PDB file of C-alpha atoms in Angstrom:
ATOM      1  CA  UNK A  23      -6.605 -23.932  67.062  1.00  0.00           C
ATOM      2  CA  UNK A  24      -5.312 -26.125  64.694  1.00  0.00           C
ATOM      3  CA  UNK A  25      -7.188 -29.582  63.966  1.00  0.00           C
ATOM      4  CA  UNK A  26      -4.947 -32.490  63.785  1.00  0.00           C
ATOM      5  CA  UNK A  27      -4.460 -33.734  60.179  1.00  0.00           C
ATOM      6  CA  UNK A  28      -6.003 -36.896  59.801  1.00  0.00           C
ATOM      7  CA  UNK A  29      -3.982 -40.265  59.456  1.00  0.00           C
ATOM      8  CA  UNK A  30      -4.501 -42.522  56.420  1.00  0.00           C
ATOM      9  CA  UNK A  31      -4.449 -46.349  56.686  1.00  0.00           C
ATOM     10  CA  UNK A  32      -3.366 -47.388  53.691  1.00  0.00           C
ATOM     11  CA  UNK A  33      -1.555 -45.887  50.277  1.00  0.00           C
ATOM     12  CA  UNK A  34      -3.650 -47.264  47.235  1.00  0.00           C
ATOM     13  CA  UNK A  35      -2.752 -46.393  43.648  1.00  0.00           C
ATOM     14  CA  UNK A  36      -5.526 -46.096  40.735  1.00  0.00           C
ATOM     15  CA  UNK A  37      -4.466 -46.801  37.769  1.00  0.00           C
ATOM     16  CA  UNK A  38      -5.069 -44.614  34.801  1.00  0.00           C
ATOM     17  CA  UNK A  39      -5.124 -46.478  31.927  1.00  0.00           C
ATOM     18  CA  UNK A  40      -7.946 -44.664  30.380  1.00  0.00           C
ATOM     19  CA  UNK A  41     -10.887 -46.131  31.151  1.00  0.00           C
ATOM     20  CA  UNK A  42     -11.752 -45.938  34.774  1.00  0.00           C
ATOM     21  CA  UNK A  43     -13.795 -43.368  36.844  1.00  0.00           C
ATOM     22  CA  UNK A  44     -11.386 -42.332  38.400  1.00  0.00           C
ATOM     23  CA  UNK A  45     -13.219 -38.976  40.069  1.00  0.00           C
ATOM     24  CA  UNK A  46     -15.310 -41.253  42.134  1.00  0.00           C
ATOM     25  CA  UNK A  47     -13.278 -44.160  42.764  1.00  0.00           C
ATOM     26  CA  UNK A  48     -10.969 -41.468  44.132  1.00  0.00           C
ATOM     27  CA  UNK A  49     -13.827 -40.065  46.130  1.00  0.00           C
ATOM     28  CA  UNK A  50     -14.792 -43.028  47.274  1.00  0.00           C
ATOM     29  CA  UNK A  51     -11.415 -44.432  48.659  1.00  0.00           C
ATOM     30  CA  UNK A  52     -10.574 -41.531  50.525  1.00  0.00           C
ATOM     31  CA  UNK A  53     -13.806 -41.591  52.085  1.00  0.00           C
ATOM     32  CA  UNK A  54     -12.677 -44.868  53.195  1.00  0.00           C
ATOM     33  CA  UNK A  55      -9.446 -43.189  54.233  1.00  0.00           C
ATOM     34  CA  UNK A  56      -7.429 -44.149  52.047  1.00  0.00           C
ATOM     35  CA  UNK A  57      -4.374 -41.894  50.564  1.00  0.00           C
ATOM     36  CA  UNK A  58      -4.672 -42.093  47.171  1.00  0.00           C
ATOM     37  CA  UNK A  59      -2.634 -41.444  44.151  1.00  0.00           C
ATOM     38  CA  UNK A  60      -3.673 -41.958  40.618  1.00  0.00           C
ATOM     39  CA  UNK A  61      -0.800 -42.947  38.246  1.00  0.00           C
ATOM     40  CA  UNK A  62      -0.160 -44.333  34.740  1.00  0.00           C
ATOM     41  CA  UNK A  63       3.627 -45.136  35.948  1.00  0.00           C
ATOM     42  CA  UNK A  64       3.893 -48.836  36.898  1.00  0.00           C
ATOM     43  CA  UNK A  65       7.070 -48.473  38.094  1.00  0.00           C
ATOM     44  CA  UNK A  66       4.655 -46.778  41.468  1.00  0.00           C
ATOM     45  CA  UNK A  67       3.205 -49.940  42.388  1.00  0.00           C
ATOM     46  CA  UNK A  68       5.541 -51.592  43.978  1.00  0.00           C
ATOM     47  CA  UNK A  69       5.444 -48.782  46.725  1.00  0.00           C
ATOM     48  CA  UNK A  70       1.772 -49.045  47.255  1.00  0.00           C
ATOM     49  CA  UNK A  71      -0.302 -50.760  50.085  1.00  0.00           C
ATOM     50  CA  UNK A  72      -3.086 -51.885  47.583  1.00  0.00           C
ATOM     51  CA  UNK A  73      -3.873 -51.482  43.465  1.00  0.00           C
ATOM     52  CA  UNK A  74      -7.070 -51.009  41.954  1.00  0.00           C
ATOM     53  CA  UNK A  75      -8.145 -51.546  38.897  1.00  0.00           C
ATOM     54  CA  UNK A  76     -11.304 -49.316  37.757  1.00  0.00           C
ATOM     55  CA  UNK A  77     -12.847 -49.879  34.421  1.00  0.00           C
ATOM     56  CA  UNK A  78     -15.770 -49.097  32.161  1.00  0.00           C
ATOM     57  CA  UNK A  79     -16.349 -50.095  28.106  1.00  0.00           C
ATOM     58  CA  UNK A  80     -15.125 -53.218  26.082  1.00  0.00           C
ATOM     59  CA  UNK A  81     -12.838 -55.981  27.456  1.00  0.00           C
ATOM     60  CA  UNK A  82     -10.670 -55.563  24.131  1.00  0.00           C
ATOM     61  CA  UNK A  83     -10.085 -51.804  24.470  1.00  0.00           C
ATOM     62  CA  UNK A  84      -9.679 -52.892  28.367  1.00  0.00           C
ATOM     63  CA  UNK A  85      -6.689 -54.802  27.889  1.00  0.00           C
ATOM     64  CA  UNK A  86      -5.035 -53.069  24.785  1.00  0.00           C
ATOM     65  CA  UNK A  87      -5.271 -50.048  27.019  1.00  0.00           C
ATOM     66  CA  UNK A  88      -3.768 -51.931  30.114  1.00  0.00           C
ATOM     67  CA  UNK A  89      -1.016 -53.958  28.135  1.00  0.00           C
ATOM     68  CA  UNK A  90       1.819 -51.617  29.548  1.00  0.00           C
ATOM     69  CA  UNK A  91       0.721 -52.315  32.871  1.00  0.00           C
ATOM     70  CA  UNK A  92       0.006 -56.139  32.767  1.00  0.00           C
ATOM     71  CA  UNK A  93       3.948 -56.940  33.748  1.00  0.00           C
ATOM     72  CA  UNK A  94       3.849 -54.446  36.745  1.00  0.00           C
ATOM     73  CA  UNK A  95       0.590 -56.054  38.056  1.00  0.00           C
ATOM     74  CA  UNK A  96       1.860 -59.879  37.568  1.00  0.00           C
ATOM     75  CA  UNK A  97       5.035 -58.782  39.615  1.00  0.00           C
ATOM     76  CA  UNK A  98       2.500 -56.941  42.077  1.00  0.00           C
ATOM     77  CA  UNK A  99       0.113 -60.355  42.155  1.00  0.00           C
ATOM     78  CA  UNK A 100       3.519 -62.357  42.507  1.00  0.00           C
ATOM     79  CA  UNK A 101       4.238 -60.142  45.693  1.00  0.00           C
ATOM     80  CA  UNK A 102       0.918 -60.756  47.402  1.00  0.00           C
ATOM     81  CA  UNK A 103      -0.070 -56.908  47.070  1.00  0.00           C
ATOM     82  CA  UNK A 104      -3.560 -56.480  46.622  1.00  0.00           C
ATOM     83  CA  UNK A 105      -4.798 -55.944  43.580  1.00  0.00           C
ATOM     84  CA  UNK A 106      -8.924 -54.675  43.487  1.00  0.00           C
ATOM     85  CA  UNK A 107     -10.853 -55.016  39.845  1.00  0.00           C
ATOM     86  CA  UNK A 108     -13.854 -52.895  39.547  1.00  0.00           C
ATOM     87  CA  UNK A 109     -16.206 -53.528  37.324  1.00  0.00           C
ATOM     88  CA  UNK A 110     -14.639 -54.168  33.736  1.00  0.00           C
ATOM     89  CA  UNK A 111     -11.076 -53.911  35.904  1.00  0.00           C
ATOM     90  CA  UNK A 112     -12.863 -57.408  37.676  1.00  0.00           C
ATOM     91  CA  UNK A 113     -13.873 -58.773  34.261  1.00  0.00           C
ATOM     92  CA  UNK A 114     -10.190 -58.021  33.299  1.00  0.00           C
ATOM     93  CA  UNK A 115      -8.749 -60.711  35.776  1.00  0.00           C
ATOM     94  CA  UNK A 116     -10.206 -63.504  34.193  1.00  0.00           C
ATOM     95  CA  UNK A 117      -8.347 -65.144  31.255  1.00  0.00           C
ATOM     96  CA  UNK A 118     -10.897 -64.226  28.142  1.00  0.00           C
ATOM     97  CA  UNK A 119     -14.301 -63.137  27.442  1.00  0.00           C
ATOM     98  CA  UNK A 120     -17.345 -63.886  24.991  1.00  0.00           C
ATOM     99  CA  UNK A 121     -17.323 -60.041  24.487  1.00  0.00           C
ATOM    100  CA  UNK A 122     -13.931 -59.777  21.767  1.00  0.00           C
ATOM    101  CA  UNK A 123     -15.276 -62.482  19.856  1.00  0.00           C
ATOM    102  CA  UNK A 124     -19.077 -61.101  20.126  1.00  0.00           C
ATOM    103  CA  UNK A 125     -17.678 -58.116  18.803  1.00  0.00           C
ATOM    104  CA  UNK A 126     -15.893 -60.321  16.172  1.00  0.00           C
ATOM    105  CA  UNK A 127     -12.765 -58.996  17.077  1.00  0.00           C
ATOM    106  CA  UNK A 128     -11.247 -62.670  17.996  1.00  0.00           C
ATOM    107  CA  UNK A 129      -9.926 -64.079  21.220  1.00  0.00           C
ATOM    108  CA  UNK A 130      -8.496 -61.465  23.917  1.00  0.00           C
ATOM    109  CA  UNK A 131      -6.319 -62.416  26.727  1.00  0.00           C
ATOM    110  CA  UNK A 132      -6.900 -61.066  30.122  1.00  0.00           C
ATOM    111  CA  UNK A 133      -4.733 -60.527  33.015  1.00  0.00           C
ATOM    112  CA  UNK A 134      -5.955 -64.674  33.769  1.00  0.00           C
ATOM    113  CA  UNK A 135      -4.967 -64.139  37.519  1.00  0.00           C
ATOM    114  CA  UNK A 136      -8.364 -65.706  38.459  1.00  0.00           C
ATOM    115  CA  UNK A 137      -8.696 -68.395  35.701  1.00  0.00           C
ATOM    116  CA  UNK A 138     -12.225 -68.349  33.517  1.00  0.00           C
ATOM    117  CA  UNK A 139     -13.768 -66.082  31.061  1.00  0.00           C
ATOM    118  CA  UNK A 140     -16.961 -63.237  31.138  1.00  0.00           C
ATOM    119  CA  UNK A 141     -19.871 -64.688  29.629  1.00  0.00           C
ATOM    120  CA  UNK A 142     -22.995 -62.085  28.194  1.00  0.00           C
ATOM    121  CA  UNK A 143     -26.436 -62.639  30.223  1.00  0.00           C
ATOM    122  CA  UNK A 144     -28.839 -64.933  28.252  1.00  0.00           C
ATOM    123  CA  UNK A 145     -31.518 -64.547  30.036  1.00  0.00           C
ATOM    124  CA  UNK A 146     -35.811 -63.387  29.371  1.00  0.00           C
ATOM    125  CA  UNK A 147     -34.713 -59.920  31.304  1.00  0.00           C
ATOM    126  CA  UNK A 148     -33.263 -56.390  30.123  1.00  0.00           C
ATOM    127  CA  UNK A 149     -29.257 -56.350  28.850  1.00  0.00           C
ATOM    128  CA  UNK A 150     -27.594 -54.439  30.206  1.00  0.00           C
ATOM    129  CA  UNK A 151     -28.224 -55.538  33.785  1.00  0.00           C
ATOM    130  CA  UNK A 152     -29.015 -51.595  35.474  1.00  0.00           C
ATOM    131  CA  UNK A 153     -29.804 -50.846  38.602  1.00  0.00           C
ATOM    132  CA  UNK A 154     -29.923 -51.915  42.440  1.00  0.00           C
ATOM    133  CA  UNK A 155     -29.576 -55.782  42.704  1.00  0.00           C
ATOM    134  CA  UNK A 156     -28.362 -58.040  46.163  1.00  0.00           C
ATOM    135  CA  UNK A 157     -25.237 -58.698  47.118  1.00  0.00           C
ATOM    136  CA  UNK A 158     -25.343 -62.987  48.637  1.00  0.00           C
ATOM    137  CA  UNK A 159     -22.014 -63.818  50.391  1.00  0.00           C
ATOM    138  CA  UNK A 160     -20.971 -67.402  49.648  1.00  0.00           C
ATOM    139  CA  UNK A 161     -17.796 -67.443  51.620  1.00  0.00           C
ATOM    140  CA  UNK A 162     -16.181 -65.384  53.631  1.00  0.00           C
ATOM    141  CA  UNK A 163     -13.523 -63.069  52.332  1.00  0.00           C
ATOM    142  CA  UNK A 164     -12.804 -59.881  54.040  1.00  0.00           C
ATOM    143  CA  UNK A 165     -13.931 -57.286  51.525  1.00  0.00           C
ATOM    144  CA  UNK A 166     -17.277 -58.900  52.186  1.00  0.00           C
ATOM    145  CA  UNK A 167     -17.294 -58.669  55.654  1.00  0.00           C
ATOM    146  CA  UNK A 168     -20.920 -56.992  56.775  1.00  0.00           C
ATOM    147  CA  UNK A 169     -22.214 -56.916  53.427  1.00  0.00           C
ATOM    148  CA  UNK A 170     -25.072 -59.880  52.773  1.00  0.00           C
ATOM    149  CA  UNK A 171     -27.951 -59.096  52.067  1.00  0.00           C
ATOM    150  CA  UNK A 172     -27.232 -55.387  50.923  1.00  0.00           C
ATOM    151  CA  UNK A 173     -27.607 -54.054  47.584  1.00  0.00           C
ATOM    152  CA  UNK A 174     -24.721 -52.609  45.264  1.00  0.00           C
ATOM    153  CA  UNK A 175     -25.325 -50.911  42.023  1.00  0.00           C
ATOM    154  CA  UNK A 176     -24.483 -52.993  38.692  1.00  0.00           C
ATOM    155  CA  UNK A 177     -24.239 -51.681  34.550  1.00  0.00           C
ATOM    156  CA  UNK A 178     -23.157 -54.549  32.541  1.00  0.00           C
ATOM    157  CA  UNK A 179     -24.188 -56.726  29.764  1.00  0.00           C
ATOM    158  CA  UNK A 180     -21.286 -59.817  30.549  1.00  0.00           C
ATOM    159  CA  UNK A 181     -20.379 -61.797  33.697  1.00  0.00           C
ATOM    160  CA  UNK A 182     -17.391 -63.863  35.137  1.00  0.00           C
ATOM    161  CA  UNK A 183     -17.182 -67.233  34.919  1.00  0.00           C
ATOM    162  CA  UNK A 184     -14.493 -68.391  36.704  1.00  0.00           C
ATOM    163  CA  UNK A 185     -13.307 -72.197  36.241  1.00  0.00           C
ATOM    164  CA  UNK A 186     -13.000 -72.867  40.139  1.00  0.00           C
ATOM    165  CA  UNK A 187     -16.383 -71.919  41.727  1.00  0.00           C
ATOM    166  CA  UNK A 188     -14.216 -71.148  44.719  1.00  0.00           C
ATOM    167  CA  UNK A 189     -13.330 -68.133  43.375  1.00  0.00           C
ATOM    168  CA  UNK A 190     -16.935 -66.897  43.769  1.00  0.00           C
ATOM    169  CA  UNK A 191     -17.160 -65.104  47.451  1.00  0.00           C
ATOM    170  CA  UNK A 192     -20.680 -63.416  46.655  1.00  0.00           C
ATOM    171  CA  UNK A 193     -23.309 -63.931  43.916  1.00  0.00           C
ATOM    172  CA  UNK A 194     -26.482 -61.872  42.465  1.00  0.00           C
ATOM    173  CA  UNK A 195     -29.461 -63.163  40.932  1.00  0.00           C
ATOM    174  CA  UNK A 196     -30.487 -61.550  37.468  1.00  0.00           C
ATOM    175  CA  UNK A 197     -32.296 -64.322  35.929  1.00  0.00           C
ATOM    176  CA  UNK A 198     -29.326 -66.405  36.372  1.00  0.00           C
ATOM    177  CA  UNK A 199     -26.583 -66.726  39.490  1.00  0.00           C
ATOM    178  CA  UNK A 200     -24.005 -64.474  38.450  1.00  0.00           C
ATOM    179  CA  UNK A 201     -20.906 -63.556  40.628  1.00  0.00           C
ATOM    180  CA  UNK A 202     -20.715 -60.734  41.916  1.00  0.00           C
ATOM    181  CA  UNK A 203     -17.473 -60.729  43.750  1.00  0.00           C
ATOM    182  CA  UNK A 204     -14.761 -62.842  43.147  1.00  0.00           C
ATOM    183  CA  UNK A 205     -11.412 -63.670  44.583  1.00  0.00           C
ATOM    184  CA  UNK A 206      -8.618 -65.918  43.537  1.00  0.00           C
ATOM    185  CA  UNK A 207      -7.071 -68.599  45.932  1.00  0.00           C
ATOM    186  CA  UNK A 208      -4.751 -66.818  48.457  1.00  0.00           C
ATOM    187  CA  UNK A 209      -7.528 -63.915  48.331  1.00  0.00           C
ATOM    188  CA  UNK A 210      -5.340 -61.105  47.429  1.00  0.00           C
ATOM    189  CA  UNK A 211      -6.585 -60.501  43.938  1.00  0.00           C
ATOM    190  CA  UNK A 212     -10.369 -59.821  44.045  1.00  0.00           C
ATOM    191  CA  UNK A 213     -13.123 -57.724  42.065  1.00  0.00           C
ATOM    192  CA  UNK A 214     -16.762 -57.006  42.081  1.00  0.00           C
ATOM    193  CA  UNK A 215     -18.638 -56.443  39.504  1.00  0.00           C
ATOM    194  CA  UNK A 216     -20.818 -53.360  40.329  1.00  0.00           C
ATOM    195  CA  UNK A 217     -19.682 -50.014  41.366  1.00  0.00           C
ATOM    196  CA  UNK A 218     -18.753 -49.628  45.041  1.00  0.00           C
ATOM    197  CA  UNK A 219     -18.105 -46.019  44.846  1.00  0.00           C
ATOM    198  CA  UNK A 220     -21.452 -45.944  43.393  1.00  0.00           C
ATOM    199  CA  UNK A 221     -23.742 -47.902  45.863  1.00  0.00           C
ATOM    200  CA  UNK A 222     -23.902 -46.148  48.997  1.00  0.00           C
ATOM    201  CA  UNK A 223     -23.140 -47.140  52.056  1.00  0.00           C
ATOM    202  CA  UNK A 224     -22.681 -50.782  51.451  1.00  0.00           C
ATOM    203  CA  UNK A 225     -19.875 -49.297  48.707  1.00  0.00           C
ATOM    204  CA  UNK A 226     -18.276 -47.959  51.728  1.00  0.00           C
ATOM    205  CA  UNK A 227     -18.175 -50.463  53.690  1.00  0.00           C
ATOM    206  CA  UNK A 228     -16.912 -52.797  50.701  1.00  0.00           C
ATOM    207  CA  UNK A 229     -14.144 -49.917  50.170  1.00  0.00           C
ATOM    208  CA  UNK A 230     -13.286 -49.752  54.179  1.00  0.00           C
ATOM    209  CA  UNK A 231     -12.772 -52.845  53.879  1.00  0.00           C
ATOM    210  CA  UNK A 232     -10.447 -53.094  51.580  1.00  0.00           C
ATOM    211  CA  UNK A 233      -8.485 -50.102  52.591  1.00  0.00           C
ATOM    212  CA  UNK A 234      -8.095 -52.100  56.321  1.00  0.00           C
ATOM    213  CA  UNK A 235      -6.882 -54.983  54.311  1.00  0.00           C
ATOM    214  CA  UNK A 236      -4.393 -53.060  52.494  1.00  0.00           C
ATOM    215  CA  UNK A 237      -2.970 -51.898  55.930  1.00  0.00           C
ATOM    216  CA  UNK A 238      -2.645 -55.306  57.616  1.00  0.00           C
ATOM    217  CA  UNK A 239      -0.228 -56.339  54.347  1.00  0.00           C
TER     218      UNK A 239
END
């Protein structure tokens, strides 16, 4: 007897522009059954339910790699499609970041759909910030929903600052209140800064989530 091949709720497209982990973002978004395609064509995103953004390395290489993409995703922002930034892909909404000019490579634009900049950790505690750290909703938003209080897995060295502390819908403490997921105003465009498809369970739920969002667009 044949089983009955399971239904997805939502189409979401990864984009490739060579710097995500893509394996297990894949992994994990299918998990939360969603039908995935990874594509470096942004001429595919219009036809998407949802667009996320992995990333991991430098917020320059970030957004030299993703400057062929950064019209497509405006037009996709513009449209109210939601757009997901993980980890350097969240650091990538923001406007700028301390990193470039850290690096003394100068000032770097980001994709400044959630206005601010990423700021590196000065704090008395390890940098990178590695490890298992707590997730504390500040507002609901519904790729939080029955997350606070769990933990998510973080690697990185820089955090967002965004101008409108609005735009923070969950924080972490690492020496200093740092946010952890943030959304911008109508709450399509959102990121978190640790690895979902990396922290269990509570990276599931986060991903369920926003696979059901995707579906009600």
């Amino acid at each position: 007897m044949n089983a009955t091949p399971q239904t997805t709720a939502a189409e979401v497209v990864v984009v490739d522009y060579g710097l995500g982990n893509l394996r297990s973002v894949t992994r994990g978004l299918e998990r939360a059954n969603a039908g995935v395609t990874i594509t470096d064509d942004p001429d595919s995103f219009a036809d998407a339910d949802g667009i996320v953004l992995p990333g991991v390395g430098a917020f320059r290489e970030g957004m030299d790699n993703a400057g062929p993409y950064r019209d497509a995703l405006a037009e996709a922002a513009d449209r109210g499609q939601p757009i997901f930034g993980i980890c350097l892909g969240m650091q990538m909404l923001l406007g700028s970041s301390e990193e470039a000019e850290h690096a003394g490579e100068g000032e770097v634009e980001g994709l400044n759909f959630i206005p601010g900049t990423n700021v590196r950790f000065d704090v008395d505690k390890k940098v990178p910030h590695m490890g298992w750290n707590e997730l504390n909703v500040q507002r609901e938003h519904p790729l939080v929903e029955g997350v606070d209080g769990q933990y998510a897995y973080f690697v990185h060295s820089y955090y967002a600052a965004p101008d409108d502390e609005h735009a923070v819908v969950a924080s972490t403490d690492y020496g200093v209140d740092f946010p952890s997921v943030i959304a911008n105003e109508e709450g399509t465009i959102f990121g978190t800064q640790f690895h979902p498809e990396k922290s269990g369970e509570t990276g599931l739920r986060i991903l369920r989530n926003f696979v059901d969002l995707c579906a009600e667009q």
